[in-house]
CSV table of C-alpha atoms in Angstrom, one decimal:
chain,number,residue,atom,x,y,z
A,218,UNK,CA,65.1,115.2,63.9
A,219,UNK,CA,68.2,116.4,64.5
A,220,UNK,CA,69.0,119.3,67.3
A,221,UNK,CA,69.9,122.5,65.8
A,222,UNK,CA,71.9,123.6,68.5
A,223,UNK,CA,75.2,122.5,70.2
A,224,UNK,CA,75.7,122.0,74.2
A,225,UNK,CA,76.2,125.1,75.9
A,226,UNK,CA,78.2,124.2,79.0
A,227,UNK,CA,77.0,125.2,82.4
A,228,UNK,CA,79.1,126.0,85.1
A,229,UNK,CA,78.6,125.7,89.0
A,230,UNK,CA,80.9,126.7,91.8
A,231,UNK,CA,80.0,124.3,94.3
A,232,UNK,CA,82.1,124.9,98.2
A,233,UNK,CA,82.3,122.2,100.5
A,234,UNK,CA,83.0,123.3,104.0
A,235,UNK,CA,83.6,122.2,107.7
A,236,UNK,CA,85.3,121.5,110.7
A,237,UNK,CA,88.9,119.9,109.9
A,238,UNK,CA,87.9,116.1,109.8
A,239,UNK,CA,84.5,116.5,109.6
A,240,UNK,CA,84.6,114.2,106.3
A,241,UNK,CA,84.4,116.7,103.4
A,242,UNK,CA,87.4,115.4,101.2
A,243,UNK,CA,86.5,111.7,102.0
A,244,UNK,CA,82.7,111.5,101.1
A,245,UNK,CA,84.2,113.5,97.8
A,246,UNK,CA,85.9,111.2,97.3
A,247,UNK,CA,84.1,108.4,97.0
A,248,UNK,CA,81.4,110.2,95.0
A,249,UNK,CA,83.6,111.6,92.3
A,250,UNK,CA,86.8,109.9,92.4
A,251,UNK,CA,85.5,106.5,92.8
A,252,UNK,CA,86.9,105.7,96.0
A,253,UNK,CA,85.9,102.9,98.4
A,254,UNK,CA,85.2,103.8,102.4
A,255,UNK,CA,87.8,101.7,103.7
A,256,UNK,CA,90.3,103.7,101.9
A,257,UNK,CA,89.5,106.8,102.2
A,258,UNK,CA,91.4,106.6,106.0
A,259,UNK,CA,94.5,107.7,104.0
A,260,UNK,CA,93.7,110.8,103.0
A,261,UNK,CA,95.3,113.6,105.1
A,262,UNK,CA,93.9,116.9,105.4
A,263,UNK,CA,93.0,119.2,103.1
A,264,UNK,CA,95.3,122.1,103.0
A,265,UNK,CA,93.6,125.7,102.0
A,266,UNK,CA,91.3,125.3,99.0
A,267,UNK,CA,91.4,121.7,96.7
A,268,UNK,CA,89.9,122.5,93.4
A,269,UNK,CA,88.1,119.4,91.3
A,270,UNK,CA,86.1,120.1,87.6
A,271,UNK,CA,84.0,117.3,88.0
A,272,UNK,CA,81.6,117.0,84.4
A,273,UNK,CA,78.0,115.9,85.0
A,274,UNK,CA,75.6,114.7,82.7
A,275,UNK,CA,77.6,115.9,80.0
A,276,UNK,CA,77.0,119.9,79.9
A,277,UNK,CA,77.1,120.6,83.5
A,278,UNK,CA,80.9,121.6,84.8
A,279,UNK,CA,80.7,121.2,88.9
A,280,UNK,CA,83.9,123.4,90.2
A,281,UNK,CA,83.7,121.7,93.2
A,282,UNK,CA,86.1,123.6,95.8
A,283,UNK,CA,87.0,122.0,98.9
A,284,UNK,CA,88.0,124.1,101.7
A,285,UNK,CA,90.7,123.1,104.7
A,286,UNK,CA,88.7,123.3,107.5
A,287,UNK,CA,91.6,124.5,110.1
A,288,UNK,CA,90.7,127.5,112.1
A,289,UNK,CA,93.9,129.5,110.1
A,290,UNK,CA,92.0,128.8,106.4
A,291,UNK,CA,88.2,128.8,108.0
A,292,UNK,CA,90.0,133.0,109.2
A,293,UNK,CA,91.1,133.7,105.8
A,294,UNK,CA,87.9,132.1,104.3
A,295,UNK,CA,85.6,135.1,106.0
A,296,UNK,CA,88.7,138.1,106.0
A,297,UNK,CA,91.3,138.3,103.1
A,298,UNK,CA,90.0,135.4,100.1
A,299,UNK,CA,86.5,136.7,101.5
A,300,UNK,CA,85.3,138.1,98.2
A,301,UNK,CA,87.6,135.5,96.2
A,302,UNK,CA,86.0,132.7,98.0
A,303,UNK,CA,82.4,133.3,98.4
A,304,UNK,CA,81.5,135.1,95.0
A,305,UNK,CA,79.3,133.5,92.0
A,306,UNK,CA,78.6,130.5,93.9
A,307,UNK,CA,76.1,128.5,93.0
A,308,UNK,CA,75.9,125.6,96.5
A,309,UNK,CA,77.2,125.2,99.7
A,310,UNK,CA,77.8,122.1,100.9
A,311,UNK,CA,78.9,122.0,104.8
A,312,UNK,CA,79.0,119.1,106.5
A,313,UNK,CA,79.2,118.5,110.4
A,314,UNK,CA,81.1,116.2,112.5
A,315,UNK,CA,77.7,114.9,114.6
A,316,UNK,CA,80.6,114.2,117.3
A,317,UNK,CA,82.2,117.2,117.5
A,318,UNK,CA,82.3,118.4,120.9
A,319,UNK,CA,82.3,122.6,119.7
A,320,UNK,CA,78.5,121.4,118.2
A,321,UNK,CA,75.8,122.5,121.3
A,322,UNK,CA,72.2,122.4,120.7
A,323,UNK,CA,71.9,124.9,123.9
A,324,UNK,CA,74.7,127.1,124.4
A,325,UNK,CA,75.1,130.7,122.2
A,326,UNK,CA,78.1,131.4,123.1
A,327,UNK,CA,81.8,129.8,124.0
A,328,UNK,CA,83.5,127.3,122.5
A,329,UNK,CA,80.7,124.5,122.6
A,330,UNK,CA,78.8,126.6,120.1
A,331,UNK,CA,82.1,127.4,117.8
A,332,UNK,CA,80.8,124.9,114.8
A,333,UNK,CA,77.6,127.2,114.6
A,334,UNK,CA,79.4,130.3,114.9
A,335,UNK,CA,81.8,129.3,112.2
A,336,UNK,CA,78.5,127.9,109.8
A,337,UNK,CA,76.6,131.6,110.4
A,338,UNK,CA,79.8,133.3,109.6
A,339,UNK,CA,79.8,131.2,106.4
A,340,UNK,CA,76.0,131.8,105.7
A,341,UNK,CA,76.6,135.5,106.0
A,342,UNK,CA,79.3,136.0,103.6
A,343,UNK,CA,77.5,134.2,100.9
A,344,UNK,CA,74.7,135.6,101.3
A,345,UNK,CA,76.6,138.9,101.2
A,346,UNK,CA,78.4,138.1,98.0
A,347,UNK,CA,76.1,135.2,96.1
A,348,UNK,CA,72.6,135.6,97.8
A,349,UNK,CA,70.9,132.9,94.8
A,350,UNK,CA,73.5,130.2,96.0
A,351,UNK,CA,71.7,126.6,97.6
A,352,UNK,CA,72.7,125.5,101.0
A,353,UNK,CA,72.9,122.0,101.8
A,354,UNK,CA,74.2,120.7,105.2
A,355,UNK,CA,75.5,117.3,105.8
A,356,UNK,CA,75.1,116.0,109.6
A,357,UNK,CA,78.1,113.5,108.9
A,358,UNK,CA,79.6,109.9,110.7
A,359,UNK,CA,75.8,109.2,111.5
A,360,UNK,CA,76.8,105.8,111.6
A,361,UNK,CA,78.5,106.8,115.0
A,362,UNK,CA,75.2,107.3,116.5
A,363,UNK,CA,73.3,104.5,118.4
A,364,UNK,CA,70.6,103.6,115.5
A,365,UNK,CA,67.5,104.7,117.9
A,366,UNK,CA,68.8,108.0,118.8
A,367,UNK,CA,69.9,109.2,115.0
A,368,UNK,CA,66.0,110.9,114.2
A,369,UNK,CA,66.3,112.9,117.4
A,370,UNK,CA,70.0,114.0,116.6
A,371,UNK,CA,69.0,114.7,113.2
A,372,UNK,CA,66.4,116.8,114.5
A,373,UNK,CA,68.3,118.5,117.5
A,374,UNK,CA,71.0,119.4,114.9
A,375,UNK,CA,68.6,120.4,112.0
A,376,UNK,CA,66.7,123.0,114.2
A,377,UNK,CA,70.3,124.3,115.9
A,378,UNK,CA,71.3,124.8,111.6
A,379,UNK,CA,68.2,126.2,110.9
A,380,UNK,CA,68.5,129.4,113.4
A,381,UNK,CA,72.1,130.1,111.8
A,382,UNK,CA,71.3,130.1,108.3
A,383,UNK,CA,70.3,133.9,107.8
A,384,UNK,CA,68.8,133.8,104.4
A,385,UNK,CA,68.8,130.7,103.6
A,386,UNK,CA,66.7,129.3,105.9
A,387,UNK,CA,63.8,128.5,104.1
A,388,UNK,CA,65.5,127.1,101.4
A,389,UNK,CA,68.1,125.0,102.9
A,390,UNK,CA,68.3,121.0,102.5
A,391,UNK,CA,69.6,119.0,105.6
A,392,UNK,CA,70.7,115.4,105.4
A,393,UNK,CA,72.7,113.1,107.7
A,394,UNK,CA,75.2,111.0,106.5
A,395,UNK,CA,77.9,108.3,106.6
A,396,UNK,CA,79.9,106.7,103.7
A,397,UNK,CA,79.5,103.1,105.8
A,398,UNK,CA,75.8,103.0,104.0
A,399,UNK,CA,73.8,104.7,100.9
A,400,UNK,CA,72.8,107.9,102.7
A,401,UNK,CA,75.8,109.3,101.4
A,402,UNK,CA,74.2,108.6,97.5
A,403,UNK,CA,70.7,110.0,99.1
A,404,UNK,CA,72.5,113.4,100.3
A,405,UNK,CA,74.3,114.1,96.8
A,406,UNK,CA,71.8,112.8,94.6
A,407,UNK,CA,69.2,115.4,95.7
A,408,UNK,CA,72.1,118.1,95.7
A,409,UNK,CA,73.1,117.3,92.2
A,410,UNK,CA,69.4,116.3,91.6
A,411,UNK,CA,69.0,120.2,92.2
A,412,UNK,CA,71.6,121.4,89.8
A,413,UNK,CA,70.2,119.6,86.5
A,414,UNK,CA,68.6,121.8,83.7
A,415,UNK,CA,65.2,120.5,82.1
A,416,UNK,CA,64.8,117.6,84.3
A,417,UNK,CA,60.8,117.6,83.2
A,418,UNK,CA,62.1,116.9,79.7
A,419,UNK,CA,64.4,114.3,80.6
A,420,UNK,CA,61.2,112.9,82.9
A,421,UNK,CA,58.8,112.8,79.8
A,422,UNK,CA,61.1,111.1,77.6
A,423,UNK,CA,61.4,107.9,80.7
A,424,UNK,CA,57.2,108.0,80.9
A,425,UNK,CA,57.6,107.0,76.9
A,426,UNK,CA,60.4,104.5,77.5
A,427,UNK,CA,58.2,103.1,80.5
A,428,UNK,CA,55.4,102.7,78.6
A,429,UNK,CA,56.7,100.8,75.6
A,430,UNK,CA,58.7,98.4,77.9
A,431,UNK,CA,55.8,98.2,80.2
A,432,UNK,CA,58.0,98.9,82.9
A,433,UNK,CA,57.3,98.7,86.4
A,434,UNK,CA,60.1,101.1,87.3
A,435,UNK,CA,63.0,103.1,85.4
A,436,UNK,CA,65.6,104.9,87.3
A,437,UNK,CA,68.3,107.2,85.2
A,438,UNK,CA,71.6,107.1,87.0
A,439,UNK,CA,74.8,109.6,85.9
A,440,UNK,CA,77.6,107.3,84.5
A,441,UNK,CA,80.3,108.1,86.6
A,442,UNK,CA,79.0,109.0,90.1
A,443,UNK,CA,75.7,106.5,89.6
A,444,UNK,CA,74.0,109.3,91.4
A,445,UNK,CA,70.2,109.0,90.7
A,446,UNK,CA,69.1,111.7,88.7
A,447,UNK,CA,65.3,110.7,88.3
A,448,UNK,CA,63.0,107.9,88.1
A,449,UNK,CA,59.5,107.2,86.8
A,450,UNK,CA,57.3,104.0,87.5
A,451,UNK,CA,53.7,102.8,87.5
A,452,UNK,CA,51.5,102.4,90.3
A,453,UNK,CA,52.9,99.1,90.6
A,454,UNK,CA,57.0,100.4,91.3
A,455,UNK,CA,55.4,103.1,93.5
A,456,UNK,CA,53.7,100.8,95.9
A,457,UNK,CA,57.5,99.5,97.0
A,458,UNK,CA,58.0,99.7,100.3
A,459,UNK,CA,61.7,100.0,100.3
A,460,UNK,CA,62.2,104.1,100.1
A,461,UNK,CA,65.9,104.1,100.1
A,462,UNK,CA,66.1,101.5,96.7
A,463,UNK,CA,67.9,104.3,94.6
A,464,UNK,CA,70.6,105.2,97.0
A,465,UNK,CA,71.1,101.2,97.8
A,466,UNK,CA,71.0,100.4,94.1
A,467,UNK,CA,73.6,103.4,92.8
A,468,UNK,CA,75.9,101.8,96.1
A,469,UNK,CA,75.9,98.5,94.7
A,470,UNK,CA,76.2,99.0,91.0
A,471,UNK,CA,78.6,101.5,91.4
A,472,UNK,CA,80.7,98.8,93.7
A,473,UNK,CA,80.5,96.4,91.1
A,474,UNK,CA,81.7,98.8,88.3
A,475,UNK,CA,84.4,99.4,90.1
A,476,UNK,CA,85.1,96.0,90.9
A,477,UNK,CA,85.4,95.5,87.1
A,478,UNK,CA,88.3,97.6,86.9
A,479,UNK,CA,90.2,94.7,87.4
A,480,UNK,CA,89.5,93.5,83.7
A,481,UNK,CA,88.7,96.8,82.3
A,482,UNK,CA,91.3,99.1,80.4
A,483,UNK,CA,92.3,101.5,82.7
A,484,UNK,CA,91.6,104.4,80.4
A,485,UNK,CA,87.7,103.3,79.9
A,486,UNK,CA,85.4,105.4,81.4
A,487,UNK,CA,82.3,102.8,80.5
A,488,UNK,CA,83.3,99.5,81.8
A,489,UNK,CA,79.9,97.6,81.1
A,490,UNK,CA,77.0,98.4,78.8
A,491,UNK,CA,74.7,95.9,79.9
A,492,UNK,CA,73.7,94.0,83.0
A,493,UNK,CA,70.5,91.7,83.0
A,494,UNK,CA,68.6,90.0,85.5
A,495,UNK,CA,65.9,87.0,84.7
A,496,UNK,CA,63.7,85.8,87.2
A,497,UNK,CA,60.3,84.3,87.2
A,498,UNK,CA,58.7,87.3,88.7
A,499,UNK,CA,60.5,90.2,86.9
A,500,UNK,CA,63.4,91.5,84.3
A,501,UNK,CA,65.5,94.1,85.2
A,502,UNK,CA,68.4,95.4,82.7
A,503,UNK,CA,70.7,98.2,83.2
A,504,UNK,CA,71.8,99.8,79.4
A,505,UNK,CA,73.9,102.5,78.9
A,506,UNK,CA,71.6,104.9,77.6
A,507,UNK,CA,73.4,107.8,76.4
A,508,UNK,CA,77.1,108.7,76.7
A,509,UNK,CA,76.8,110.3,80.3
A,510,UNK,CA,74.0,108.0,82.0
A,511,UNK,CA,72.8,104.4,82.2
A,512,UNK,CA,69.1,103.6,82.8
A,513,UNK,CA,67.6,101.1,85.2
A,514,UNK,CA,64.4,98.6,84.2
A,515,UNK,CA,62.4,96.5,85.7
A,516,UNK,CA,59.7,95.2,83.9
A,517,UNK,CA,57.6,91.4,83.5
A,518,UNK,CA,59.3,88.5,82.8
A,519,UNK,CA,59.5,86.8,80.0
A,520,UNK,CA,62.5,86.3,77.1
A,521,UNK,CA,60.1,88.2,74.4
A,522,UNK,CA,59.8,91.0,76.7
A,523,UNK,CA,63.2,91.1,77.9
A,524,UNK,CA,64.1,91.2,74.1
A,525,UNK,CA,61.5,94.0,73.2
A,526,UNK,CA,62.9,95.8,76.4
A,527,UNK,CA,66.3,95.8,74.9
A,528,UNK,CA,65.3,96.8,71.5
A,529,UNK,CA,63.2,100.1,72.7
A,530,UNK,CA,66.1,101.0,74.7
A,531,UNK,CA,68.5,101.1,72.1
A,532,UNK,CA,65.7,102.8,69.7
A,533,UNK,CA,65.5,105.6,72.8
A,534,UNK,CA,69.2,106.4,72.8
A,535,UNK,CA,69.1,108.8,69.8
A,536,UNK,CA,65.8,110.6,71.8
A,537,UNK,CA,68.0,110.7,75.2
A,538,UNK,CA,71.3,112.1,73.2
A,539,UNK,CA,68.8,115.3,71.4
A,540,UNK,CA,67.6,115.9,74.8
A,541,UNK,CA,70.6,115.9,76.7
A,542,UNK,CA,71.9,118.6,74.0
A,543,UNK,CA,69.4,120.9,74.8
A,544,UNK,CA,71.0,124.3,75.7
A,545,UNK,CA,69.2,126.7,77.5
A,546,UNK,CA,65.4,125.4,77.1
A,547,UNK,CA,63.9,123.6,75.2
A,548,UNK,CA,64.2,123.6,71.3
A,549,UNK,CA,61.1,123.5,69.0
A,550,UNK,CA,61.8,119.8,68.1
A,551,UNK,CA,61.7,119.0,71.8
A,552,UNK,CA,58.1,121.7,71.9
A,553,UNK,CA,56.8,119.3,69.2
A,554,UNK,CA,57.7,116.1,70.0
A,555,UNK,CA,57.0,116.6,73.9
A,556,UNK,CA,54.6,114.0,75.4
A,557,UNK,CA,55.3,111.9,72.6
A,558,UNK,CA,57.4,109.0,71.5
A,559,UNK,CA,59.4,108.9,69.0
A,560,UNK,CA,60.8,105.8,69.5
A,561,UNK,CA,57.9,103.1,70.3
């Protein structure tokens, strides 16, 4: 069946703020611009506001805006570009330097307590001028903090964040950080996670594909970022003990995209369509699924299964495109068709 209606774009002004070299522009970096952490030293600071359009999953527009973090800019940022700055936004990232010294868990007032003061400053003025926006807060260079000390810093700094958030305290997400390891990928997943339109649609459609591959686990990744934007599996996937498999695996394949750069026109934007693993205990493929994401399975082993796998995939691809098209809800073919294959 064929969609009646075109993509409607959908656009999100996202700011990302902090303390001068906090990390902002670097972890941006390698998100969206497919930078690696060991070269992301060479970036100098960011001067006043850098503005990226960064296209997700095809109809959402991220304007992602990201602001110096000098005291002069931070000034401006809450008196003169207030309005200019802080209207129709739709998130707030702000990330923390878990080092910084003006950071105090006890103090109110003076200089230790600056980074707080500057964050409910923030808070305020979006929730004077875009009160609907998402907050997420990013307790960054975690990796600078002994490994047996990093849940009670994440808590001591989560509580401190929540008593400056105003409004947005009940709705805020808080992560830490570092772009040495995936919790980078786990932060901006769920951010971006939290931006995407009909995800229950997009979640039906990977129960079908699960079920005729007789998959143990399927995880959808964006194309460009390898973000994870969902994943479904059976009671089998869900007993896995390793909870941070998602961020690990969009770290790795991500790497090894990148890595094929090297033998990929510069100008592609899809450097692989298919990447299979065969083992005695399991499949796994990764297909490209539709023109913005690829899709992860692991199923049984087997060649005639690895074969059926492949073919149901490529029969879902037409289902994945219709869906993606969707604009604003859900149109009647996707009402009548919900809960239901169309493709096994």
């Amino acid at each position: 069946m064929e969609t009646s209606r075109k993509v409607k774009q959908e656009k999100k002004k996202v700011l990302l703020m902090g303390k001068s070299g906090a990390g902002k522009s670097s972890m941006r970096s390698i998100i969206f611009s497919n930078h690696v952490a060991r070269d992301v030293r060479r970036l100098g600071a960011t001067i006043d506001v850098d503005k990226k359009r960064v296209k997700f999953l095809g109809n959402l527009l991220l304007d992602i805006w990201d602001c110096g973090g000098q005291d002069a800019f931070t000034e401006s940022y809450l008196t003169s570009q207030k309005s200019y700055v802080f209207s129709d936004v739709g998130m707030l990232i702000y990330v923390f330097d878990v080092e910084s010294s003006d950071f105090s868990t006890h103090g109110t007032h003076g200089s230790s307590d600056r980074d707080l003061q500057t964050y409910a400053s923030i808070t305020s003025a979006l929730g004077e001028y875009s009160p609907r926006a998402r907050i997420f807060t990013l307790v960054h260079k975690m990796d600078l903090v002994a490994t047996e000390y990093r849940e009670a810093v994440l808590d001591s700094r989560s509580i401190a964040i929540l008593t400056r958030s105003g409004i947005f305290k009940s709705t805020i997400g808080i992560y830490a950080t570092s772009i040495w390891d995936e919790t980078l990928y786990k932060a901006w997943g769920g951010i971006v996670n939290s931006l995407i339109p009909n995800l229950d649609i997009v979640e039906d459609g990977l129960r079908d594909l699960q079920r005729v591959t007789e998959g143990e686990e399927i995880v959808l990744f964006e194309q460009n970022t390898f973000l994870t934007v969902t994943r479904v599996g059976s009671d089998i996937g869900n007993e896995n003990p390793n909870n941070d498999r998602y961020e690990r695996l969009s770290n790795i394949i991500k790497t090894f995209k990148n890595s094929l750069s090297v033998y990929a026109d510069s100008n592609s934007s899809h450097q692989f369509d298919s990447f299979v693993i065969k083992t005695r205990v399991f499949n796994l493929i990764i297909n490209r699924l539709t023109y913005n994401t690829y899709v992860l399975i692991v199923f049984p082993p087997g060649e005639a299964e690895l074969q059926c796998a492949r073919l149901n995939t490529m029969a879902a691809k037409d289902e994945f495109a219709r869906i993606e098209s969707v604009a604003e809800g859900v149109d009647d073919g996707l009402k009548m068709g919900r809960g239901k294959s169309n493709y096994g």
